Coordinates of C-alpha atoms in Angstrom, one line a residue:
Chain A
M11 CA -10.6 -27.6 14.8
L12 CA -7.4 -29.5 14.4
T13 CA -8.1 -30.8 10.9
Y14 CA -9.0 -27.1 10.1
V15 CA -5.5 -26.0 11.3
A16 CA -3.9 -28.6 9.5
Q17 CA -5.7 -27.9 6.4
R18 CA -4.7 -24.1 6.6
L19 CA -1.1 -25.0 7.3
I20 CA -1.0 -27.3 4.2
E21 CA -2.5 -24.3 2.1
S22 CA 0.0 -22.0 3.7
A23 CA 2.9 -24.3 2.7
L24 CA 1.5 -24.5 -1.0
V25 CA 1.3 -20.7 -1.2
L26 CA 4.9 -20.6 0.2
L27 CA 6.0 -23.0 -2.5
I28 CA 4.4 -20.9 -5.3
M29 CA 5.9 -17.8 -3.9
S30 CA 9.4 -19.5 -3.8
F31 CA 9.3 -20.3 -7.4
V32 CA 7.9 -16.9 -8.5
V33 CA 10.5 -15.0 -6.3
Y34 CA 13.2 -17.4 -7.5
G35 CA 12.3 -16.6 -11.1
L36 CA 12.1 -12.9 -10.5
I37 CA 15.4 -12.8 -8.9
G38 CA 17.0 -14.6 -11.8
L39 CA 15.7 -11.7 -13.8
M40 CA 17.5 -8.9 -11.7
P41 CA 20.6 -7.4 -13.4
G42 CA 23.8 -9.5 -13.1
D43 CA 24.5 -13.0 -11.6
P44 CA 26.9 -14.2 -9.1
I45 CA 29.6 -14.8 -12.0
D46 CA 29.1 -11.3 -13.3
I47 CA 30.1 -9.9 -9.8
M48 CA 33.2 -12.2 -9.7
V49 CA 34.1 -11.0 -13.2
S50 CA 33.8 -7.3 -12.2
S51 CA 36.0 -7.8 -9.1
D52 CA 38.7 -10.0 -10.9
P53 CA 40.3 -8.3 -13.9
N54 CA 42.4 -11.5 -14.8
M55 CA 39.1 -13.4 -15.6
T56 CA 38.6 -14.4 -19.2
P57 CA 35.2 -14.9 -20.8
Q58 CA 36.2 -18.6 -20.9
D59 CA 36.8 -18.8 -17.2
A60 CA 33.4 -17.1 -16.6
A61 CA 31.8 -19.6 -18.9
R62 CA 33.3 -22.5 -17.0
L63 CA 32.3 -21.2 -13.7
R64 CA 28.7 -20.8 -14.8
A65 CA 28.8 -24.5 -15.9
L66 CA 30.4 -25.4 -12.6
Y67 CA 27.9 -23.6 -10.6
G68 CA 25.1 -24.9 -12.8
L69 CA 24.0 -21.3 -13.7
D70 CA 23.8 -22.2 -17.5
R71 CA 21.1 -24.7 -16.7
P72 CA 17.3 -23.8 -17.4
I73 CA 15.5 -22.1 -14.6
V74 CA 13.3 -24.8 -13.5
E75 CA 16.3 -27.2 -13.1
R76 CA 18.1 -24.6 -11.0
Y77 CA 15.0 -24.0 -8.8
L78 CA 14.6 -27.6 -8.1
N79 CA 18.1 -27.8 -7.0
W80 CA 17.7 -24.9 -4.8
L81 CA 14.5 -26.2 -3.3
G82 CA 16.1 -29.8 -2.7
A83 CA 18.9 -28.0 -0.7
A84 CA 16.4 -25.6 1.1
L85 CA 14.1 -28.6 2.2
Q86 CA 17.2 -30.0 3.7
G87 CA 18.0 -26.9 5.7
D88 CA 20.6 -25.4 3.3
F89 CA 19.5 -21.9 2.4
G90 CA 22.9 -20.7 1.1
F91 CA 25.4 -18.1 2.0
S92 CA 24.8 -14.4 2.1
R93 CA 27.1 -12.5 -0.2
L94 CA 27.1 -9.2 1.7
H95 CA 27.4 -10.7 5.1
A96 CA 29.7 -13.7 4.3
R97 CA 27.5 -15.8 6.7
P98 CA 24.8 -18.4 6.3
V99 CA 21.7 -16.7 5.3
L100 CA 19.6 -17.8 8.3
E101 CA 22.3 -16.7 10.8
V102 CA 22.1 -13.3 9.3
L103 CA 18.1 -13.2 9.1
L104 CA 17.0 -14.7 12.4
P105 CA 18.4 -11.8 14.7
R106 CA 16.9 -9.5 12.2
L107 CA 13.6 -11.3 12.3
G108 CA 13.6 -10.9 16.1
N109 CA 14.3 -7.0 15.6
T110 CA 11.5 -6.7 13.1
V111 CA 8.9 -8.6 15.3
L112 CA 9.9 -6.3 18.3
L113 CA 9.4 -3.2 16.2
M114 CA 6.2 -4.3 14.5
G115 CA 4.7 -5.9 17.8
L116 CA 5.2 -2.9 19.9
S117 CA 4.1 -0.4 17.2
F118 CA 1.0 -2.5 16.4
L119 CA 0.0 -2.9 20.1
L120 CA 0.6 1.0 20.6
A121 CA -1.4 1.8 17.6
F122 CA -4.2 -0.6 18.6
A123 CA -4.2 0.5 22.1
L124 CA -4.7 4.2 21.2
A125 CA -7.0 3.5 18.2
L126 CA -9.4 1.3 20.1
P127 CA -10.8 3.9 22.7
A128 CA -10.5 6.7 20.3
G129 CA -12.4 5.0 17.6
V130 CA -15.2 3.8 19.8
Y131 CA -15.5 7.4 21.3
A132 CA -15.9 8.7 17.9
A133 CA -18.6 6.1 16.8
L134 CA -20.5 6.8 20.0
R135 CA -20.7 10.6 19.3
P136 CA -20.8 10.7 15.5
R137 CA -20.4 14.2 13.9
G138 CA -19.3 15.6 17.3
A139 CA -16.2 17.9 17.8
G140 CA -14.3 14.7 19.1
D141 CA -15.5 12.6 16.1
T142 CA -14.3 15.3 13.5
A143 CA -10.9 15.7 15.2
I144 CA -10.4 11.9 15.4
N145 CA -11.5 11.6 11.8
L146 CA -9.1 14.3 10.6
F147 CA -6.3 12.7 12.5
A148 CA -7.1 9.3 10.8
F149 CA -7.2 10.9 7.4
A150 CA -3.8 12.6 8.1
G151 CA -2.3 9.4 9.4
I152 CA -3.4 7.4 6.2
S153 CA -2.2 10.3 4.0
L154 CA 1.3 10.8 5.4
P155 CA 4.2 9.4 3.4
P156 CA 5.8 7.3 6.2
F157 CA 9.5 8.1 4.9
W158 CA 8.7 11.8 5.0
L159 CA 7.1 11.4 8.6
A160 CA 10.6 9.7 9.5
I161 CA 12.5 12.6 8.2
L162 CA 10.3 15.2 10.1
L163 CA 10.6 13.3 13.2
I164 CA 14.5 12.9 12.8
I165 CA 14.6 16.8 12.2
L166 CA 12.5 17.6 15.2
F167 CA 13.8 15.2 17.9
A168 CA 17.3 14.4 16.6
V169 CA 18.4 17.6 15.0
V170 CA 16.5 20.5 16.6
L171 CA 15.9 19.1 20.0
G172 CA 18.7 16.6 20.2
W173 CA 16.7 14.4 22.5
L174 CA 16.9 11.0 20.7
P175 CA 19.4 9.4 18.3
A176 CA 18.6 9.9 14.6
G177 CA 18.9 6.1 13.9
G178 CA 20.9 3.1 14.1
M179 CA 20.9 0.3 16.9
A180 CA 21.7 0.7 20.7
P181 CA 25.3 -0.4 21.1
G182 CA 25.7 -3.8 22.4
G183 CA 25.6 -4.3 26.0
A184 CA 23.7 -0.9 26.5
G185 CA 21.1 -0.6 29.4
L186 CA 17.5 -0.6 28.9
G187 CA 17.1 3.1 28.9
V188 CA 19.6 3.5 26.0
Q189 CA 17.8 0.7 24.0
V190 CA 14.6 2.4 24.6
Q191 CA 15.8 5.7 23.3
Y192 CA 16.9 4.1 20.0
L193 CA 13.5 2.5 19.7
V194 CA 11.4 5.6 20.3
L195 CA 11.5 7.1 16.9
P196 CA 11.2 4.0 14.8
I197 CA 8.1 2.9 16.8
A198 CA 6.7 6.3 16.7
T199 CA 6.9 6.4 12.9
L200 CA 5.5 3.0 12.3
T201 CA 2.7 3.6 15.1
L202 CA 1.6 6.9 13.3
A203 CA 1.8 5.1 9.9
T204 CA -0.5 2.3 11.1
I205 CA -2.9 4.0 13.6
G206 CA -5.0 6.0 11.0
G207 CA -6.3 2.9 9.2
I208 CA -7.1 0.9 12.4
L209 CA -8.8 4.1 13.7
R210 CA -11.2 4.1 10.6
F211 CA -11.8 0.3 10.8
V212 CA -12.7 0.6 14.5
R213 CA -15.0 3.5 14.1
A214 CA -16.9 1.9 11.1
A215 CA -17.2 -1.4 12.9
T216 CA -18.4 0.1 16.1
M217 CA -21.0 2.2 14.2
E218 CA -22.2 -0.9 12.3
A219 CA -22.6 -2.9 15.5
L220 CA -24.5 0.1 17.3
R221 CA -27.1 -0.3 14.6
Q222 CA -27.9 -3.9 15.2
D223 CA -31.1 -5.2 16.9
Y224 CA -29.5 -6.7 19.8
V225 CA -28.2 -3.3 20.9
R226 CA -31.6 -1.9 20.6
T227 CA -32.8 -5.0 22.8
A228 CA -30.0 -4.4 25.2
R229 CA -31.0 -0.7 25.7
A230 CA -34.7 -1.6 25.9
K231 CA -34.2 -4.0 28.7
G232 CA -32.6 -1.1 30.7
L233 CA -28.9 -1.9 30.6
S234 CA -26.7 1.1 31.3
E235 CA -24.9 2.7 28.3
R236 CA -21.5 1.1 29.7
Q237 CA -23.0 -2.3 29.8
V238 CA -24.3 -1.9 26.3
V239 CA -21.0 -0.7 24.9
F240 CA -18.7 -3.0 26.7
G241 CA -21.0 -6.1 26.8
H242 CA -22.6 -6.1 23.2
V243 CA -21.0 -3.5 20.9
L244 CA -17.3 -3.8 21.5
R245 CA -17.1 -7.8 21.2
N246 CA -19.1 -7.8 18.0
A247 CA -17.4 -4.9 16.5
M248 CA -14.1 -6.6 17.1
I249 CA -14.8 -9.4 14.6
P250 CA -14.6 -7.4 11.5
V251 CA -11.8 -5.5 12.8
V252 CA -9.6 -8.6 13.3
T253 CA -10.3 -9.7 9.9
I254 CA -9.2 -6.3 8.4
L255 CA -6.1 -6.0 10.7
A256 CA -4.8 -9.6 9.8
L257 CA -5.2 -8.8 6.1
N258 CA -3.2 -5.6 6.7
F259 CA -0.3 -7.4 8.1
G260 CA 1.5 -7.4 5.0
A261 CA 1.0 -3.6 4.8
L262 CA 2.5 -3.4 8.4
F263 CA 5.6 -5.3 7.2
S264 CA 5.8 -2.8 4.3
G265 CA 5.8 0.1 6.7
A266 CA 8.3 -1.8 8.8
L267 CA 10.7 -2.0 5.8
I268 CA 10.3 1.8 5.3
T269 CA 10.9 2.6 8.9
E270 CA 13.8 0.3 9.2
T271 CA 15.3 1.8 6.2
M272 CA 15.0 5.3 7.3
F273 CA 16.5 4.6 10.8
G274 CA 19.1 2.2 10.0
Y275 CA 17.4 -0.2 12.2
L276 CA 18.7 -3.7 11.6
G277 CA 15.5 -5.6 10.8
M278 CA 14.2 -8.0 8.1
G279 CA 13.0 -5.1 5.9
K280 CA 16.1 -3.5 5.6
A281 CA 18.0 -6.7 5.2
I282 CA 15.6 -7.6 2.2
Y283 CA 16.1 -4.0 0.6
D284 CA 19.8 -4.0 1.0
A285 CA 20.1 -7.5 -0.3
I286 CA 18.1 -6.5 -3.4
L287 CA 20.1 -3.5 -4.0
G288 CA 23.4 -5.5 -3.2
N289 CA 22.7 -8.6 -5.4
D290 CA 22.6 -10.7 -2.3
F291 CA 20.3 -13.3 -4.1
N292 CA 20.2 -15.9 -1.4
L293 CA 19.4 -13.3 1.4
A294 CA 16.9 -11.7 -0.7
L295 CA 15.0 -14.9 -1.6
I296 CA 14.9 -16.3 1.9
G297 CA 14.1 -12.7 3.5
L298 CA 11.0 -12.5 1.2
L299 CA 9.9 -15.9 1.9
L300 CA 10.4 -15.5 5.7
A301 CA 8.4 -12.2 5.5
T302 CA 5.5 -14.1 3.5
L303 CA 5.5 -17.0 5.8
T304 CA 5.1 -14.6 8.9
T305 CA 2.2 -12.9 7.2
L306 CA 0.4 -16.2 6.5
L307 CA 1.0 -17.3 10.0
A308 CA -0.5 -14.0 11.3
N309 CA -3.5 -14.6 8.9
L310 CA -4.0 -18.0 10.6
A311 CA -3.8 -16.7 14.0
A312 CA -6.5 -13.9 13.3
D313 CA -8.7 -16.8 11.9
L314 CA -8.3 -18.7 15.1
C315 CA -9.1 -15.6 17.1
Y316 CA -12.6 -15.6 15.7
T317 CA -13.7 -18.8 17.6
W318 CA -12.7 -16.8 20.8
L319 CA -14.5 -13.7 19.6
D320 CA -17.5 -15.2 18.1
P321 CA -18.5 -18.6 19.4
R322 CA -21.0 -18.8 16.6
I323 CA -18.2 -19.5 14.1
T324 CA -17.2 -23.1 13.8
Y325 CA -14.5 -24.7 11.8
R326 CA -15.1 -27.7 9.5
Chain B
M1 CA -38.8 -0.4 -7.9
S2 CA -36.9 -3.2 -6.6
E3 CA -34.5 -3.6 -9.5
R4 CA -33.4 0.0 -9.3
P5 CA -29.9 0.6 -8.0
P6 CA -29.9 2.0 -4.4
Y7 CA -28.8 5.7 -5.4
Q8 CA -31.9 6.0 -7.6
L9 CA -34.1 5.0 -4.9
A10 CA -32.7 7.6 -2.6
A11 CA -32.7 10.2 -5.3
T12 CA -36.3 9.5 -5.9
A13 CA -37.0 10.1 -2.2
E14 CA -35.3 13.4 -2.4
L15 CA -37.1 14.4 -5.5
A16 CA -40.4 14.3 -3.6
E17 CA -39.2 17.2 -1.4
G18 CA -38.6 19.8 -4.0
P19 CA -38.8 20.8 -7.5
P20 CA -37.8 18.2 -10.2
R21 CA -34.0 17.8 -10.7
S22 CA -31.9 15.7 -12.6
L23 CA -30.0 12.8 -11.0
G24 CA -26.7 14.5 -11.6
A25 CA -27.9 17.7 -9.9
L26 CA -29.1 15.7 -6.9
L27 CA -25.6 13.9 -6.6
W28 CA -23.8 17.1 -6.9
R29 CA -26.0 18.8 -4.2
R30 CA -25.2 15.9 -1.9
F31 CA -21.5 16.1 -2.9
L32 CA -21.4 19.7 -2.0
E33 CA -22.5 18.9 1.6
H34 CA -19.3 17.4 2.3
R35 CA -17.2 20.4 2.8
G36 CA -13.8 18.5 3.1
A37 CA -14.5 16.9 -0.3
V38 CA -15.3 20.1 -1.9
A39 CA -12.3 21.9 -0.6
S40 CA -10.2 18.8 -1.7
L41 CA -11.6 19.1 -5.1
I42 CA -10.5 22.7 -5.3
V43 CA -7.0 21.9 -4.1
L44 CA -6.7 19.1 -6.7
V45 CA -7.9 21.0 -9.5
L46 CA -5.5 23.9 -8.6
L47 CA -2.5 21.5 -8.0
G48 CA -3.3 20.0 -11.6
L49 CA -3.5 23.4 -13.3
L50 CA -0.3 24.6 -11.6
A51 CA 1.5 21.3 -12.6
L52 CA 0.2 21.7 -16.2
A53 CA 1.3 25.3 -16.1
A54 CA 5.1 24.2 -15.5
P55 CA 6.3 25.2 -18.9
L56 CA 4.6 28.7 -18.6
A57 CA 6.2 29.2 -15.3
E58 CA 9.6 28.1 -16.9
M59 CA 9.1 30.8 -19.5
A60 CA 8.0 33.6 -17.2
L61 CA 11.1 33.0 -14.9
G62 CA 13.3 32.6 -17.8
L63 CA 14.9 29.3 -16.3
D64 CA 15.3 25.9 -17.6
A65 CA 14.1 23.2 -15.1
T66 CA 16.6 20.7 -16.0
R67 CA 19.7 22.9 -16.2
V68 CA 22.3 22.0 -13.5
D69 CA 24.0 25.2 -12.1
L70 CA 27.0 24.5 -9.9
F71 CA 27.4 28.2 -9.0
S72 CA 23.9 28.5 -7.5
L73 CA 23.5 25.4 -5.1
K74 CA 21.0 25.3 -2.4
L75 CA 20.1 29.2 -2.7
P76 CA 17.5 30.6 -0.4
P77 CA 14.3 32.0 -2.1
S78 CA 14.8 35.0 -4.1
A79 CA 13.1 37.0 -7.1
A80 CA 14.9 34.6 -9.6
H81 CA 14.2 31.5 -7.7
P82 CA 10.9 31.9 -5.8
L83 CA 11.4 28.7 -3.6
G84 CA 15.4 28.7 -3.8
T85 CA 17.4 26.0 -5.7
D86 CA 18.1 22.4 -5.1
E87 CA 21.6 20.5 -4.4
L88 CA 22.3 20.7 -8.1
G89 CA 21.3 24.4 -8.5
R90 CA 17.9 23.8 -10.3
D91 CA 15.0 25.8 -9.5
L92 CA 13.0 24.2 -6.7
L93 CA 9.7 25.7 -7.8
L94 CA 9.9 24.4 -11.4
R95 CA 11.2 20.9 -10.2
L96 CA 8.1 20.8 -7.9
L97 CA 5.6 21.6 -10.6
Y98 CA 7.2 19.2 -13.2
G99 CA 7.4 16.5 -10.3
G100 CA 3.7 17.2 -9.8
Q101 CA 3.0 16.4 -13.3
V102 CA 4.9 13.1 -13.0
S103 CA 3.5 12.1 -9.7
L104 CA -0.3 13.1 -10.5
S105 CA -0.2 11.5 -14.0
V106 CA 1.5 8.3 -12.6
G107 CA -1.1 8.2 -9.8
L108 CA -4.1 8.7 -12.2
A109 CA -2.9 6.4 -14.8
A110 CA -2.0 3.4 -12.4
A111 CA -5.4 4.0 -10.6
L112 CA -7.3 3.7 -13.9
C113 CA -5.4 0.7 -15.1
A114 CA -5.8 -1.0 -11.7
A115 CA -9.6 -0.2 -12.0
V116 CA -9.9 -1.9 -15.3
I117 CA -8.1 -5.0 -13.9
G118 CA -10.1 -5.1 -10.8
T119 CA -13.5 -4.5 -12.6
A120 CA -12.6 -7.4 -15.1
I121 CA -11.7 -9.8 -12.3
G122 CA -14.7 -8.8 -10.0
L123 CA -17.1 -9.2 -12.8
L124 CA -15.9 -12.4 -13.8
A125 CA -15.8 -13.8 -10.3
G126 CA -19.2 -12.5 -9.2
Y127 CA -21.0 -13.3 -12.4
Y128 CA -19.7 -16.8 -13.1
G129 CA -19.4 -17.8 -9.3
G130 CA -18.2 -21.4 -8.7
W131 CA -14.6 -22.4 -9.0
L132 CA -13.8 -19.4 -10.9
D133 CA -15.0 -17.2 -8.2
G134 CA -13.1 -19.2 -5.4
L135 CA -9.9 -19.2 -7.6
L136 CA -10.2 -15.3 -8.2
M137 CA -11.0 -14.4 -4.8
R138 CA -8.1 -16.6 -3.3
L139 CA -5.7 -14.8 -5.7
T140 CA -7.4 -11.4 -4.5
D141 CA -6.8 -12.4 -0.8
G142 CA -3.4 -13.5 -1.3
V143 CA -2.3 -10.4 -3.0
I144 CA -3.9 -8.3 -0.2
A145 CA -2.1 -10.2 2.4
L146 CA 1.3 -10.4 0.8
P147 CA 4.1 -8.0 1.9
L148 CA 3.9 -6.0 -1.1
L149 CA 6.6 -3.5 -0.8
P150 CA 9.5 -6.0 -0.8
L151 CA 7.9 -7.8 -3.7
L152 CA 7.5 -4.5 -5.6
I153 CA 11.3 -3.6 -4.8
V154 CA 12.2 -6.9 -6.5
L155 CA 10.0 -6.2 -9.5
A156 CA 11.3 -2.8 -9.8
A157 CA 14.8 -4.2 -9.7
I158 CA 14.4 -6.7 -12.4
D159 CA 16.3 -6.4 -15.8
L160 CA 14.0 -5.8 -18.7
T161 CA 16.4 -6.9 -21.2
K162 CA 16.5 -10.3 -19.6
L163 CA 12.7 -10.2 -20.3
G164 CA 13.6 -10.2 -23.9
L165 CA 12.6 -6.4 -24.3
P166 CA 14.9 -4.4 -26.7
E167 CA 17.9 -2.8 -25.0
D168 CA 17.5 0.7 -26.3
W169 CA 14.0 0.7 -25.1
A170 CA 14.6 -0.8 -21.8
T171 CA 17.2 1.7 -21.1
S172 CA 15.4 4.8 -22.2
E173 CA 14.6 7.6 -20.0
N174 CA 10.6 7.3 -19.9
V175 CA 10.7 3.5 -19.2
S176 CA 10.6 3.9 -15.3
L177 CA 7.3 5.8 -15.9
Y178 CA 5.6 2.9 -17.7
R179 CA 7.3 0.4 -15.3
I180 CA 5.7 2.0 -12.3
V181 CA 2.4 2.3 -13.7
I182 CA 2.4 -1.3 -14.6
L183 CA 3.8 -2.5 -11.4
I184 CA 1.4 -0.5 -9.2
S185 CA -1.7 -1.6 -11.3
L186 CA -0.6 -5.2 -10.8
V187 CA -1.0 -4.9 -7.0
G188 CA -3.6 -2.1 -6.7
W189 CA -6.7 -3.7 -8.2
T190 CA -7.8 -5.8 -5.2
T191 CA -10.3 -3.4 -3.6
V192 CA -12.1 -2.6 -6.9
A193 CA -12.2 -6.4 -7.5
R194 CA -13.9 -7.3 -4.1
L195 CA -16.5 -4.4 -4.5
V196 CA -17.5 -5.2 -8.1
R197 CA -17.7 -8.8 -7.3
G198 CA -20.0 -7.9 -4.4
A199 CA -22.2 -5.9 -6.6
A200 CA -22.2 -8.5 -9.5
L201 CA -23.2 -11.1 -7.0
T202 CA -26.4 -9.2 -6.0
L203 CA -27.1 -7.8 -9.4
K204 CA -27.1 -11.1 -11.2
A205 CA -30.0 -12.2 -9.3
R206 CA -32.0 -9.1 -10.3
E207 CA -35.2 -9.3 -12.5
F208 CA -33.6 -7.2 -15.3
V209 CA -30.7 -9.7 -15.5
R210 CA -33.0 -12.6 -15.8
A211 CA -35.0 -11.0 -18.3
A212 CA -31.8 -10.3 -20.6
E213 CA -30.9 -13.9 -20.0
A214 CA -34.3 -15.1 -21.2
L215 CA -34.1 -12.7 -24.2
G216 CA -30.9 -14.6 -25.1
A217 CA -28.3 -12.0 -24.3
S218 CA -24.7 -13.2 -24.3
H219 CA -22.7 -13.5 -21.0
A220 CA -20.4 -10.6 -22.2
R221 CA -23.5 -8.4 -22.9
I222 CA -25.1 -9.1 -19.7
M223 CA -21.9 -8.3 -17.8
L224 CA -21.0 -5.2 -19.8
V225 CA -24.5 -3.7 -20.6
H226 CA -26.5 -4.9 -17.6
I227 CA -24.3 -5.4 -14.6
L228 CA -21.4 -3.1 -15.1
P229 CA -23.3 0.2 -15.4
N230 CA -25.1 -0.6 -12.1
A231 CA -21.8 -1.2 -10.4
V232 CA -20.4 2.1 -11.3
S233 CA -20.4 4.0 -8.1
P234 CA -18.4 1.6 -6.0
I235 CA -15.8 1.6 -8.9
I236 CA -15.7 5.4 -8.8
V237 CA -15.3 5.6 -5.1
A238 CA -12.7 2.9 -4.7
T239 CA -10.8 4.3 -7.7
T240 CA -10.6 7.7 -6.3
L241 CA -9.4 6.4 -2.8
S242 CA -6.8 4.3 -4.7
V243 CA -5.2 7.2 -6.2
G244 CA -4.0 8.5 -3.0
N245 CA -2.5 5.2 -2.0
I246 CA -0.9 4.9 -5.4
I247 CA 0.8 8.2 -5.1
L248 CA 2.0 7.1 -1.7
L249 CA 3.4 3.9 -3.1
E250 CA 5.0 5.7 -6.1
S251 CA 6.7 8.2 -3.7
V252 CA 8.1 5.4 -1.5
L253 CA 9.4 3.5 -4.5
S254 CA 10.9 6.6 -6.1
F255 CA 12.4 7.7 -2.7
L256 CA 13.9 4.2 -2.4
G257 CA 15.6 4.8 -5.8
L258 CA 13.4 2.1 -7.6
G259 CA 10.5 4.1 -9.0
I260 CA 10.8 7.2 -11.3
Q261 CA 14.5 7.5 -12.3
P262 CA 16.4 10.9 -12.3
P263 CA 16.5 13.2 -14.1
I264 CA 12.7 12.9 -14.3
P265 CA 11.6 14.6 -11.2
S266 CA 8.9 13.1 -9.0
W267 CA 8.0 14.2 -5.5
G268 CA 9.3 11.0 -4.2
N269 CA 12.7 11.0 -5.9
M270 CA 13.1 14.6 -4.9
L271 CA 13.3 13.5 -1.3
T272 CA 15.9 10.8 -2.0
G273 CA 18.9 13.0 -1.2
A274 CA 17.0 15.3 1.2
Q275 CA 17.8 13.4 4.4
E276 CA 21.5 14.5 4.0
L277 CA 20.5 18.1 3.4
I278 CA 18.5 18.6 6.4
W279 CA 20.9 21.0 7.9
D280 CA 21.8 23.0 4.8
A281 CA 18.5 23.3 3.0
P282 CA 15.6 22.0 5.1
A283 CA 13.1 23.4 2.5
L284 CA 14.3 20.6 0.1
A285 CA 13.1 18.0 2.6
L286 CA 9.8 19.9 3.4
Y287 CA 8.0 21.0 0.1
P288 CA 7.8 17.5 -1.8
G289 CA 6.6 15.7 1.2
L290 CA 4.1 18.4 2.0
L291 CA 2.8 18.1 -1.7
I292 CA 2.5 14.3 -1.3
F293 CA 0.7 14.7 1.9
A294 CA -1.6 17.5 0.7
T295 CA -2.5 15.6 -2.7
V296 CA -3.1 12.1 -1.0
I297 CA -5.4 13.6 1.8
A298 CA -7.3 15.5 -0.8
F299 CA -7.8 12.3 -2.8
N300 CA -9.0 10.4 0.3
F301 CA -11.3 13.2 1.3
L302 CA -12.7 13.4 -2.3
G303 CA -13.3 9.6 -2.2
D304 CA -15.0 10.1 1.1
G305 CA -17.2 12.7 -0.2
L306 CA -18.0 10.6 -3.4
Q307 CA -18.9 7.8 -1.1
D308 CA -21.4 9.9 0.8
A309 CA -23.1 11.3 -2.3
L310 CA -23.3 8.0 -4.3
D311 CA -24.1 5.7 -1.5
P312 CA -26.2 7.4 1.0
R313 CA -27.1 4.1 2.8
A314 CA -23.5 3.6 3.8
V315 CA -23.1 4.1 7.7
K316 CA -21.3 7.5 8.5

């Protein structure tokens, strides 16, 4: 078990290393470089000055050399400075990460808490009215463009009804009630964008589990339907569901990026988006790597969940 | 019998019930039973025809879809402008139709490219197995797990001239179309790859493949002539389902200003400014989103119906 976790962690570190190189290279391909930005803001700068500055900062070096320099600094904990925020990158990103984890965590829990009973209900009565309604809802959920959903929710709840703020963050020192008001629409958007997929997974996995021999055996030995569903079907249905949900963590992060951008919610996704549009190379790079790291760790956590759900699985 | 693909087995069973029919007729009859899918097919054909008829509508209305008219901004619907005009005075109906051309063709083109990539990767992994399989499936899992949207945003922001592409081409108007098709197909192939790999794994142990091997067929011939045709139904289903996702992704990227670039209209970039226009002209925020939603849900239902028709053994 411990060796398995260690092996997975090493693998994750490798993936992160590859990602850092790829993203570093891609960001080097984005329009402009830091010196171009200096030139555009200082009319007195001559092309010779620009060339000297490029040499001074090592921007005229080949990409691999620049990457290794960056990596050396990063491994010593120096992740660079954010251009847009004029603060060290981590100082900007860590509170943002907290906000995103809050948004994603609450939305995911809400979506799962709603989708689990609904999906099982639908699977137990296939082709019934409830199943059809739940199925339609799930299809609508996976087909709604999340940014448009956000616009609709803003029109309805912020513009027409005026019940909730249209976006932004709760002012510092605000009470819990106000903070919740600011969270409602972003969480509703991300929950609705996530729930359709989960519903379909839960329903399919439950139907698959219902067809297994041990369910027939459980019924044959006279267990009540409740005992069959809770004791035998649910636990087995959860194994594939956990796999798929862990794999969909990256999609959840993409949804969070859209939601944060739509509502001006100060999270990681919005930080990355703003950094890319604003030529804030350091922030974009570290933001993307942090997002990848979070995804890798979530996948690892899901893998470890299996042993608890399914004692037959052992790790070498 | 055992080497027949599953849909033929089921088809033979149904044959016994009535007068002889072709396989195509049987599949069609089974498809017609899925009312949602049939309705979706009709909606999609209508949408496609309407989008293709955009130049005709332009002539009939006597308007120019690209002409900016500052004297008729945000007009309500009238005889001259059936759905009113947008924030630059262009006819909304014509923009929606031309946007439909773009969104639908980008969705279909990217889905086809992604299906080709996915089929190639899946065939190679499933047929050769071993280390190649391990490597390709790791890659697939990695791409699925990554937070794709922020990565796509970086990819969409890179400066093509830095890749050595000629400047006049890299800055031409249509380049955003090709760019988005390539970007999305680079990340959209994973589902097809996994399904084709699964099919190839089971098919390569079948007798007809062993017979082809014994007759001295090359690896390429076995993969393309013997395995691929038998893996066609999962490819069709997965590709249809992916069109919806791809249209969603295109609309998100275009909405964020990183996909299809104005003045080319797409349903996504028509919504870019809509958030500020909610008060003046809510129709501008409503129609493009509604069309994206309708198209995506129709493709999802169509895929579901095709799955029922082509793979009757799947749990429903």
